[in-house]
Short mmCIF file of C-alpha atoms and ligand atoms in Angstrom, two decimals:
data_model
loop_
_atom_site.label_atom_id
_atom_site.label_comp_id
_atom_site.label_asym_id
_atom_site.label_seq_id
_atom_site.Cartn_x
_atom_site.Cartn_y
_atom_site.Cartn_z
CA UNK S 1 -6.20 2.30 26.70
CA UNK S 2 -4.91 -1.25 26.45
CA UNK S 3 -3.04 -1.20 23.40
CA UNK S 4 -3.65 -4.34 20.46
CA UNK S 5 -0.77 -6.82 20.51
CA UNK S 6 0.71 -7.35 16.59
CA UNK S 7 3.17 -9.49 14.84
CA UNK S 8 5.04 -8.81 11.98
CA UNK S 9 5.60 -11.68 9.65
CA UNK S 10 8.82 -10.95 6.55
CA UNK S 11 10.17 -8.92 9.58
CA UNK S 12 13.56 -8.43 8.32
CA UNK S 13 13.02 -7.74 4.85
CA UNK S 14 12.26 -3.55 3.51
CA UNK S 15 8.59 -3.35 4.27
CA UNK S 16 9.26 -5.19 7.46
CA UNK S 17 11.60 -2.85 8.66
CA UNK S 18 8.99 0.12 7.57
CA UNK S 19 6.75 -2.12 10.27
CA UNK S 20 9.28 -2.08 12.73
CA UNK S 21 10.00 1.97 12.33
CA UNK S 22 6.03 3.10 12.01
CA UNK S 23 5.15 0.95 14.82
CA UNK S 24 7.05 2.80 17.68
CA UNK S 25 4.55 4.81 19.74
CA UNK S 26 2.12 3.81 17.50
CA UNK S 27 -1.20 4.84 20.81
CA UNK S 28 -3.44 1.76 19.72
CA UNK S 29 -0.95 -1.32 18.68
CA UNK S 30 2.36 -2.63 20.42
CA UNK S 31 4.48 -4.82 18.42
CA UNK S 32 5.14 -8.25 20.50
CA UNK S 33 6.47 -10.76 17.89
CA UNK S 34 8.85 -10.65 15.47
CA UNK S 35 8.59 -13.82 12.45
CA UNK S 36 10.97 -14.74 9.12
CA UNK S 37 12.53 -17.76 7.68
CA UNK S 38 14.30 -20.31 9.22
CA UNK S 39 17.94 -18.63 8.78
CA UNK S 40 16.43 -15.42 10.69
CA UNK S 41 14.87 -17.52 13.19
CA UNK S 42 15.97 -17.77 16.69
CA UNK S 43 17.89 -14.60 16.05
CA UNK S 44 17.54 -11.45 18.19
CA UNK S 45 16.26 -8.32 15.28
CA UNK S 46 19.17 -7.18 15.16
CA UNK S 47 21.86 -9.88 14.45
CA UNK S 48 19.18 -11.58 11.74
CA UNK S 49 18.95 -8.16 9.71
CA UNK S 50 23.07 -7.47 9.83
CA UNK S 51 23.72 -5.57 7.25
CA UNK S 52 20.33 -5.61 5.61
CA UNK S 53 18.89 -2.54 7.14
CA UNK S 54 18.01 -0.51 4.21
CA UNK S 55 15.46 2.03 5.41
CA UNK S 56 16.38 5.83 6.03
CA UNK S 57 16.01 5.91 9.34
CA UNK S 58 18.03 4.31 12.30
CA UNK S 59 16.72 0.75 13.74
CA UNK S 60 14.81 1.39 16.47
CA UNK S 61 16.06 0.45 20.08
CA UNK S 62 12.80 -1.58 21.06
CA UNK S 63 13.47 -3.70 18.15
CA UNK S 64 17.21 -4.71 18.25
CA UNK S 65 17.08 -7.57 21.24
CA UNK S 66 14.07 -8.78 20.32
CA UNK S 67 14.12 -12.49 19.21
CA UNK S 68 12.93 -13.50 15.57
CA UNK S 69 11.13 -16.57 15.39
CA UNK S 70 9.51 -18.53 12.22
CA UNK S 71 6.44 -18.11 10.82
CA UNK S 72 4.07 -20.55 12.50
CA UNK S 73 1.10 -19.70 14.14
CA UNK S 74 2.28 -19.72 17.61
CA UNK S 75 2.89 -15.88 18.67
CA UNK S 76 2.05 -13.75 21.18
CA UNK S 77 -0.23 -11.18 19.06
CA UNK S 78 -3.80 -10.89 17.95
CA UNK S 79 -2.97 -9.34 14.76
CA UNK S 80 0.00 -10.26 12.04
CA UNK S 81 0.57 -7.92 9.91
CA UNK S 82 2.56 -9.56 6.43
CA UNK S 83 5.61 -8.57 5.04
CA UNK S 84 6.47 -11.81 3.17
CA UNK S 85 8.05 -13.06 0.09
CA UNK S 86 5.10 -14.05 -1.97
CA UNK S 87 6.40 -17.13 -2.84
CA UNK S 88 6.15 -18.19 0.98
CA UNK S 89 2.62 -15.37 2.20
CA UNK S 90 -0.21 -17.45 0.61
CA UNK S 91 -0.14 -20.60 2.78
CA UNK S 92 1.64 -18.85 6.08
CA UNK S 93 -1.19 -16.50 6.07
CA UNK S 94 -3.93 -18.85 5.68
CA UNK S 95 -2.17 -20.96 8.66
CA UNK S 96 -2.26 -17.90 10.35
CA UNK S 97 -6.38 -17.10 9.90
CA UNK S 98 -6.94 -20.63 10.66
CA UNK S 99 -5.35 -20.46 13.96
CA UNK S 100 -7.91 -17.53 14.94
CA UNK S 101 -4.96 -14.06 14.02
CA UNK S 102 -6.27 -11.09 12.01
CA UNK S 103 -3.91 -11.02 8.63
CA UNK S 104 -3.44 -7.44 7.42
CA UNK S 105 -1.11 -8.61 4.82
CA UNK S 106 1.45 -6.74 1.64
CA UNK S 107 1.63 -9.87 -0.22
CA UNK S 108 -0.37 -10.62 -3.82
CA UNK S 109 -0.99 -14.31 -2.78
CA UNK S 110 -4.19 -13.78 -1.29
CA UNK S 111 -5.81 -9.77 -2.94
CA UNK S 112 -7.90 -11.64 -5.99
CA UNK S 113 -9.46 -14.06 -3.47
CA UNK S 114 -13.25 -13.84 -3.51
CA UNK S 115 -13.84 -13.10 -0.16
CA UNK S 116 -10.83 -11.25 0.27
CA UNK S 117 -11.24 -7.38 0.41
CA UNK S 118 -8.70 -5.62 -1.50
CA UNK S 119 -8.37 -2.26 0.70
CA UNK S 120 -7.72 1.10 0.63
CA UNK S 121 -9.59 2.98 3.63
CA UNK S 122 -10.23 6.15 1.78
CA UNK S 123 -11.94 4.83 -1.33
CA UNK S 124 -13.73 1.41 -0.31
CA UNK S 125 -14.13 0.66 3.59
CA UNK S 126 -17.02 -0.55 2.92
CA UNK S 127 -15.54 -3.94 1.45
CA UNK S 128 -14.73 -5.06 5.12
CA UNK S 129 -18.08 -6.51 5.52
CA UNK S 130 -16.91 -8.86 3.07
CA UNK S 131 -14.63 -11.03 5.62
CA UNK S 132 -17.39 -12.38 7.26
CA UNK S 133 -17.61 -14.85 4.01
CA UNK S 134 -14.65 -16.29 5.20
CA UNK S 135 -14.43 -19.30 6.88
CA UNK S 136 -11.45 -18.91 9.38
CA UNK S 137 -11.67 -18.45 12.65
CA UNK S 138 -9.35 -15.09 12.18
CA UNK S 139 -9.31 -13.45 8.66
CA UNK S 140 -6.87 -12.18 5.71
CA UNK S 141 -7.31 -8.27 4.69
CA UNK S 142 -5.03 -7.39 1.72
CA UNK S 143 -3.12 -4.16 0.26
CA UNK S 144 -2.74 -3.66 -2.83
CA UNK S 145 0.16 -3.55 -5.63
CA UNK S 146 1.95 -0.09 -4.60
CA UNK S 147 1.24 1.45 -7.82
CA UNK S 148 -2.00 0.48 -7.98
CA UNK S 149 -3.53 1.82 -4.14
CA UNK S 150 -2.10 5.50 -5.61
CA UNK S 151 -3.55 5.27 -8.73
CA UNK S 152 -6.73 4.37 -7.25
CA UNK S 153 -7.18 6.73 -4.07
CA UNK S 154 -6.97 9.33 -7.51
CA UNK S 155 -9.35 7.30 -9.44
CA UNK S 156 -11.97 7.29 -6.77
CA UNK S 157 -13.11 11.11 -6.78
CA UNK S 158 -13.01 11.42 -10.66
CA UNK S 159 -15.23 8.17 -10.77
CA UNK S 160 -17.36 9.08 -7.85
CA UNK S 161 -18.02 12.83 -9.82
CA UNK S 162 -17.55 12.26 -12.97
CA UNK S 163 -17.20 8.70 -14.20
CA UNK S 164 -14.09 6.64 -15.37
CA UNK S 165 -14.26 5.21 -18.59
CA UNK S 166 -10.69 4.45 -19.60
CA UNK S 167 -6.68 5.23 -17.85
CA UNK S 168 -3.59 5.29 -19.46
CA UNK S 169 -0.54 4.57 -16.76
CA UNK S 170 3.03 4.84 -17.14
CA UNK S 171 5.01 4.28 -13.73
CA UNK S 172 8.30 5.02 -12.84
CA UNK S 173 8.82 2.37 -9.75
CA UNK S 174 11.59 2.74 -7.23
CA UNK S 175 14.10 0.34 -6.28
CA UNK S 176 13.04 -0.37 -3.19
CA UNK S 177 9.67 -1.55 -4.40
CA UNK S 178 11.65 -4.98 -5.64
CA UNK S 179 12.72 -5.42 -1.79
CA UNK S 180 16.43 -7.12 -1.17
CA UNK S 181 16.47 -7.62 -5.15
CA UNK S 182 16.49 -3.72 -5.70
CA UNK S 183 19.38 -3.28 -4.32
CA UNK S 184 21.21 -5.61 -6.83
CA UNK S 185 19.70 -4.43 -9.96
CA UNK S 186 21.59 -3.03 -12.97
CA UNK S 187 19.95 0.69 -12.83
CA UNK S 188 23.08 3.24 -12.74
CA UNK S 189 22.70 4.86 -15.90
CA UNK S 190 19.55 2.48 -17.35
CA UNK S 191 15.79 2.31 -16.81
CA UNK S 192 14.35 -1.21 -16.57
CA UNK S 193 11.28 -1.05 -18.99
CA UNK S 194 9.56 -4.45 -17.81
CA UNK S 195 8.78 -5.34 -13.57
CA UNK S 196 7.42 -9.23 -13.55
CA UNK S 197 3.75 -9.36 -12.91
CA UNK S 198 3.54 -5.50 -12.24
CA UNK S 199 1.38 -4.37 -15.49
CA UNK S 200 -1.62 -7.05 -15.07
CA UNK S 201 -1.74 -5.83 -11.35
CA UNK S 202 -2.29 -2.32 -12.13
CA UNK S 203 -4.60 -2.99 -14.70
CA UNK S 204 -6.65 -5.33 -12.66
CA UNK S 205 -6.78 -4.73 -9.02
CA UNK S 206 -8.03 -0.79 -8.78
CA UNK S 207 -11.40 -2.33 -10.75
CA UNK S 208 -11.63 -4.84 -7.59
CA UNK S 209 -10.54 -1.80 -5.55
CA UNK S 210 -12.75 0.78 -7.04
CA UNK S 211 -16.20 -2.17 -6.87
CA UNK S 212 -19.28 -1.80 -5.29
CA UNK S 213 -19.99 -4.79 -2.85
CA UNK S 214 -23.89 -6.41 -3.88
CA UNK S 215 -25.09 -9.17 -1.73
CA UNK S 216 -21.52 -9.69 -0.16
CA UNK S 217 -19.69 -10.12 -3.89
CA UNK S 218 -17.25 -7.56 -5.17
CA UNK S 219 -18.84 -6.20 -8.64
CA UNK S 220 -15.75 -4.81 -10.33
CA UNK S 221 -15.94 -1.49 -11.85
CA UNK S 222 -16.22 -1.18 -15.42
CA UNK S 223 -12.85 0.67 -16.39
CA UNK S 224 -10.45 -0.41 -18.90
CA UNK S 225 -6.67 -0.02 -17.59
CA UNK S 226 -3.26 0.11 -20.01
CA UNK S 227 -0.17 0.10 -18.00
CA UNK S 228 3.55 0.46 -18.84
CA UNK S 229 5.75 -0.43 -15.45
CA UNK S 230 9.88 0.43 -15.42
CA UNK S 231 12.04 0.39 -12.39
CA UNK S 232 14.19 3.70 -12.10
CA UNK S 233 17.34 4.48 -10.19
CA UNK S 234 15.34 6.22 -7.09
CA UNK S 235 15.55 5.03 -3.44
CA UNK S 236 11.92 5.43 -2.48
CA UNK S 237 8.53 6.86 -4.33
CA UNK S 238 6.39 5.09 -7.40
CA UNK S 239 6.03 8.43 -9.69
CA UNK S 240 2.80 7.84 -12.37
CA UNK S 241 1.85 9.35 -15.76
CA UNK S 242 -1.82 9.10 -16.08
CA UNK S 243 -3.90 10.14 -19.02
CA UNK S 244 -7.73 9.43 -18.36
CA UNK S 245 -11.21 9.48 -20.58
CA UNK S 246 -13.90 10.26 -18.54
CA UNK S 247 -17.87 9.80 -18.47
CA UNK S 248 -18.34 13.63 -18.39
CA UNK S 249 -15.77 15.94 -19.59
CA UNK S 250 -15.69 18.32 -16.36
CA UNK S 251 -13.57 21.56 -16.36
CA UNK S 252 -10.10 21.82 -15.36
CA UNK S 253 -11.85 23.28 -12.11
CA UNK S 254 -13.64 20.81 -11.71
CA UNK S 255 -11.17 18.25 -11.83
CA UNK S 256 -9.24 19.86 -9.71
CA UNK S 257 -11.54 20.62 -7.32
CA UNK S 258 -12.69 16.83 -7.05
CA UNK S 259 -9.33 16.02 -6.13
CA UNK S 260 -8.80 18.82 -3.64
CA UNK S 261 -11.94 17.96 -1.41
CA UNK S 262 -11.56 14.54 -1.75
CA UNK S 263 -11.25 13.89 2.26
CA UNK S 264 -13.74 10.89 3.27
CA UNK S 265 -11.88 9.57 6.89
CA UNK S 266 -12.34 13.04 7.84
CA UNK S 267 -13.30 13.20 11.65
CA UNK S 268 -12.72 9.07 12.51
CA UNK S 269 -9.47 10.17 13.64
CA UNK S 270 -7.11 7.11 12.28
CA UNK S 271 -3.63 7.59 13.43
CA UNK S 272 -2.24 6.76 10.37
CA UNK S 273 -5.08 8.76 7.83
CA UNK S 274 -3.09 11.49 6.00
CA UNK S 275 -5.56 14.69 6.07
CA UNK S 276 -6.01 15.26 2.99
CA UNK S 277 -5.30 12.10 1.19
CA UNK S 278 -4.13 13.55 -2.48
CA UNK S 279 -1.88 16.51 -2.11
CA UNK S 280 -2.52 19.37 -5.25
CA UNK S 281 0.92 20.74 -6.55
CA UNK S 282 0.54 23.45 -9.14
CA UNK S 283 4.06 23.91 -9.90
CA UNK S 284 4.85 22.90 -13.44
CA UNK S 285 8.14 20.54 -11.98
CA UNK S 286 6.69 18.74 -9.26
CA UNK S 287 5.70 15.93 -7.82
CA UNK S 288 8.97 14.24 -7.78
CA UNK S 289 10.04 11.64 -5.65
CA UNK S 290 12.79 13.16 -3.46
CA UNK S 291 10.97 16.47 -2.63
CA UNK S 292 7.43 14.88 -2.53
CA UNK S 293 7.33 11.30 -1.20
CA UNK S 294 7.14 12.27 2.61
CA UNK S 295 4.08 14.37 1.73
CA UNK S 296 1.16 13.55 4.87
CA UNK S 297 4.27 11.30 6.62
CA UNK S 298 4.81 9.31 3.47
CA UNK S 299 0.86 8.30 3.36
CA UNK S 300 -0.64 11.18 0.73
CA UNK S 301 -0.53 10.69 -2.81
CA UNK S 302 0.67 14.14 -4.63
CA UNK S 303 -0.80 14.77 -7.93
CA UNK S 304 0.91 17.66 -10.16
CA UNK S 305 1.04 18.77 -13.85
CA UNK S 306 -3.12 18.61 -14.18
CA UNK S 307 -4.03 19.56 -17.61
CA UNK S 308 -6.14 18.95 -20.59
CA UNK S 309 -4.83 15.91 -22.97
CA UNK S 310 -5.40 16.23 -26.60
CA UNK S 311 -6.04 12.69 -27.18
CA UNK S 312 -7.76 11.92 -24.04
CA UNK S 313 -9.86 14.12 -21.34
CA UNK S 314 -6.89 14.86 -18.85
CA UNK S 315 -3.43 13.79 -17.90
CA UNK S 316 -1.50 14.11 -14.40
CA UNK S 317 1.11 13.16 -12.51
CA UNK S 318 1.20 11.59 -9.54
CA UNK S 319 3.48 10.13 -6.61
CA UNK S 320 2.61 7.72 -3.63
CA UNK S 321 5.62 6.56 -1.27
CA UNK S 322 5.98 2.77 -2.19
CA UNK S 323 7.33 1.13 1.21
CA UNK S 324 4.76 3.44 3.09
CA UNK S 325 1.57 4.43 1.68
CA UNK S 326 2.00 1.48 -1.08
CA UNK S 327 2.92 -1.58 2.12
CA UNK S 328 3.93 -1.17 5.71
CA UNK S 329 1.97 2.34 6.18
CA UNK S 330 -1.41 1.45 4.10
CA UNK S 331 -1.45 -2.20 6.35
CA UNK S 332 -1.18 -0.23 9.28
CA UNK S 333 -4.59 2.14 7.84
CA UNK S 334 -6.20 -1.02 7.48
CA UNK S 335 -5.67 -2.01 10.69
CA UNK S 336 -6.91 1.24 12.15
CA UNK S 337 -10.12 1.00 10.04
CA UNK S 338 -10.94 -2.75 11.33
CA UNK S 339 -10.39 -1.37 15.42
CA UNK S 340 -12.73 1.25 14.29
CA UNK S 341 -14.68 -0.80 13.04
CA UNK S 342 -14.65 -3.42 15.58
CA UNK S 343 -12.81 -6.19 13.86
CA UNK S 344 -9.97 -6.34 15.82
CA UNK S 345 -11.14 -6.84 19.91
P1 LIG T 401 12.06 -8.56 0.96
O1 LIG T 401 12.80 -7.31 1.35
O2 LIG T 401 12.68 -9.46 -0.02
O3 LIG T 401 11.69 -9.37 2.33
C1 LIG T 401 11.09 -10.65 2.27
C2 LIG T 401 10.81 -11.16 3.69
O4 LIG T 401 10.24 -12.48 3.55
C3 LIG T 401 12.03 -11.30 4.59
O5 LIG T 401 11.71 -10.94 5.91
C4 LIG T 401 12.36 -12.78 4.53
O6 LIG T 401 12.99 -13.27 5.70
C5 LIG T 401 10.96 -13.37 4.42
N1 LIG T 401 11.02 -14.72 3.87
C6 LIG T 401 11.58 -15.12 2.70
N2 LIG T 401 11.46 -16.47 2.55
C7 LIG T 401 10.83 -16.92 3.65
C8 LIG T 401 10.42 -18.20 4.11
N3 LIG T 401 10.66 -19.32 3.39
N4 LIG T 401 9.77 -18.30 5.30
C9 LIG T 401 9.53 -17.21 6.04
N5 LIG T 401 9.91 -15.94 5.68
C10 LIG T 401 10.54 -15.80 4.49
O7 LIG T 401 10.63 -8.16 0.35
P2 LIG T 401 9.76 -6.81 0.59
O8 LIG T 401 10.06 -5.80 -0.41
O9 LIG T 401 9.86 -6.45 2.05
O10 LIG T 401 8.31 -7.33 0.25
C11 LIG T 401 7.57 -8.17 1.12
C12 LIG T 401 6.22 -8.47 0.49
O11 LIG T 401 5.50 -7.23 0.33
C13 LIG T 401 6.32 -9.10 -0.92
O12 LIG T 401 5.27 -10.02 -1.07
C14 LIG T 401 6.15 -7.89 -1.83
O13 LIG T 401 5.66 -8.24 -3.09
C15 LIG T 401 5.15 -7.05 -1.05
N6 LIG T 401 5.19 -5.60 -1.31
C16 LIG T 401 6.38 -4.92 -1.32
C17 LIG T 401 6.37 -3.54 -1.56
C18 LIG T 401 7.63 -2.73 -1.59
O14 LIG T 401 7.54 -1.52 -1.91
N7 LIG T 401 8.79 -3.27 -1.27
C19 LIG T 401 5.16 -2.87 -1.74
C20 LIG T 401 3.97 -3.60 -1.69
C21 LIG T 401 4.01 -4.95 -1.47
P3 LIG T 401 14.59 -13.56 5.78
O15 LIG T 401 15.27 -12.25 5.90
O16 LIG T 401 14.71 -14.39 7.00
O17 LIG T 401 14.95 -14.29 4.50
#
């Protein structure tokens, strides 16, 4: 098979170095291009990342002579997938449907857009149908906030069975989840209780994540979110305490068992599709990050600690891997589910 040619724009930076390391051998897409700002530009990989490299794993060889260029929409891919500093990703990935690419970007610029779906395979593939509104020649699919896709993939079986009425969330974000910046925060021996922009994300986008899709609108779901976001001193995995009220009180069975079975890209065999998306842990101490984060190659979310809450229904914990299932990995999914689907030719 001919594989898809793909870019990846905010190459240097962490989730563009997750591209660069999930990409190798992936059997449908080769990565061609290579794009970042000017002062990476013109730059074999290498060279423009120096010292930068901040992923666990080594740079790949295929990567390190290839030559970075900037972000215009000139490269030799059909697909870009966007790793960029928001304050740059709105307009360079508008350029870049306009000029006829598929976006499958990380970036917030573009998730709240009307006619932009706001995806996570598992729970709402539906919403693809939705980029026909737009009125590119290519089109923009989004991820969402890495604490939010998580927290929804678990939302989506309790609403589906039982109904969702309210969530309590307190996260416990890793450092790598604020990029470069992470690395220069003031976290040995401190917890940062405030990330900028992070609570009205997770309280907003899993309702346009979790919609149903009427006459080619997104109807958000009727939920009401609280969420409390602080950056802790741990390399990689967004850990989540989540009380919830539901529709229907089920039993702890029940819940549990919604969660289990919870499997619907069963059988469309997407390379990057962890089987079975949320990972049970009965053990009283887990999930936690380090032991946890890699569970289904970084792309499952674990959920541990299910019980019964005494001021809500139930509470839980749960862990999705930030950098993989919460950017570089859940863009990849996406693009998976549009070949599938016969968006990307
Ligand atoms: P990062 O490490 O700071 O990397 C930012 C990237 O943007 C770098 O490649 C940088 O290139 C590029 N860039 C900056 N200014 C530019 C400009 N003027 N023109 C072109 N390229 C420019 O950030 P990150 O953590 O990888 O995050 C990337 C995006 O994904 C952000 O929008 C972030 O909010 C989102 N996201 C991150 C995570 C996560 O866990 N880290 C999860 C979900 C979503 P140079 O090296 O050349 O400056």
């Amino acid at each position: 098979m001919k594989k898809i040619k793909v870019g990846v724009l905010g190459a240097t930076g962490i989730v563009g170095q997750w591209f660069i390391h999930l990409l190798r051998d992936h059997p449908w897409f080769e990565l061609t291009a290579l794009a970042a700002s000017e002062k990476s530009a013109d730059r074999p990989y290498e060279e423009a990342v120096g010292d930068r490299w901040k992923i666990p794993y080594e740079m790949p060889d295929y990567a390190k002579g290839m030559k970075v260029r900037d972000c215009t929409p000139d490269l030799d891919c059909r697909l870009a997938f966007s790793g960029l500093d928001s304050s740059v990703a709105g307009p360079v990935e508008t350029a870049f449907a306009e000029a006829d690419y598929v976006v499958s970007s990380n970036s917030k610029n573009h998730r709240m857009d009307a006619d932009v779906p706001l995806l996570v395979p598992e729970v709402n593939h539906d919403h693809l149908e939705v980029v026909k509104r737009q009125k590119t020649p290519g089109f923009i699919v989004t991820n969402p906030n890495c604490s939010a896709i998580p927290l929804a993939l678990v939302l989506k079986p309790l609403l589906d069975s039982f109904g969702v009425a309210e969530v309590f969330v307190a996260t416990m974000q890793a450092l790598s989840g604020a990029g470069f910046k992470g690395f220069e925060l003031d976290i040995v021996d401190n917890i940062l209780p405030h990330i900028g922009g992070e609570e009205p994300k997770v309280e907003s986008e899993p309702l346009k994540i979790l919609a149903r899709v009427q006459n080619g609108e997104f109807v958000n779901a009727e939920i009401k979110i609280s969420a409390h976001c602080n950056r802790v001193n741990v390399q990689d995995g967004h850990l989540e305490a989540v009380s919830v009220r539901l529709d229907r009180k089920p039993t702890l069975e029940e819940f549990k068992g919604a969660l289990k079975t919870f499997n619907p890209l069963k059988g469309m065999d997407l390379p990057f599709a962890p089987d079975p998306p949320i990972v049970l842990r009965e053990e009283d101490d887990r999930p936690q990050p380090k032991y946890d984060r890699d569970n289904g190659k970084g792309m499952a979310v674990t959920v541990g600690r299910v019980r019964e809450d005494p001021v809500w229904d139930y509470k839980f914990m749960l862990l999705g891997h930030n950098t993989i299932r919460g950017a570089a990995g859940a863009a990849l999914l996406n693009a998976e589910l549009m070949k599938v689907k016969g968006l990307l030719k």
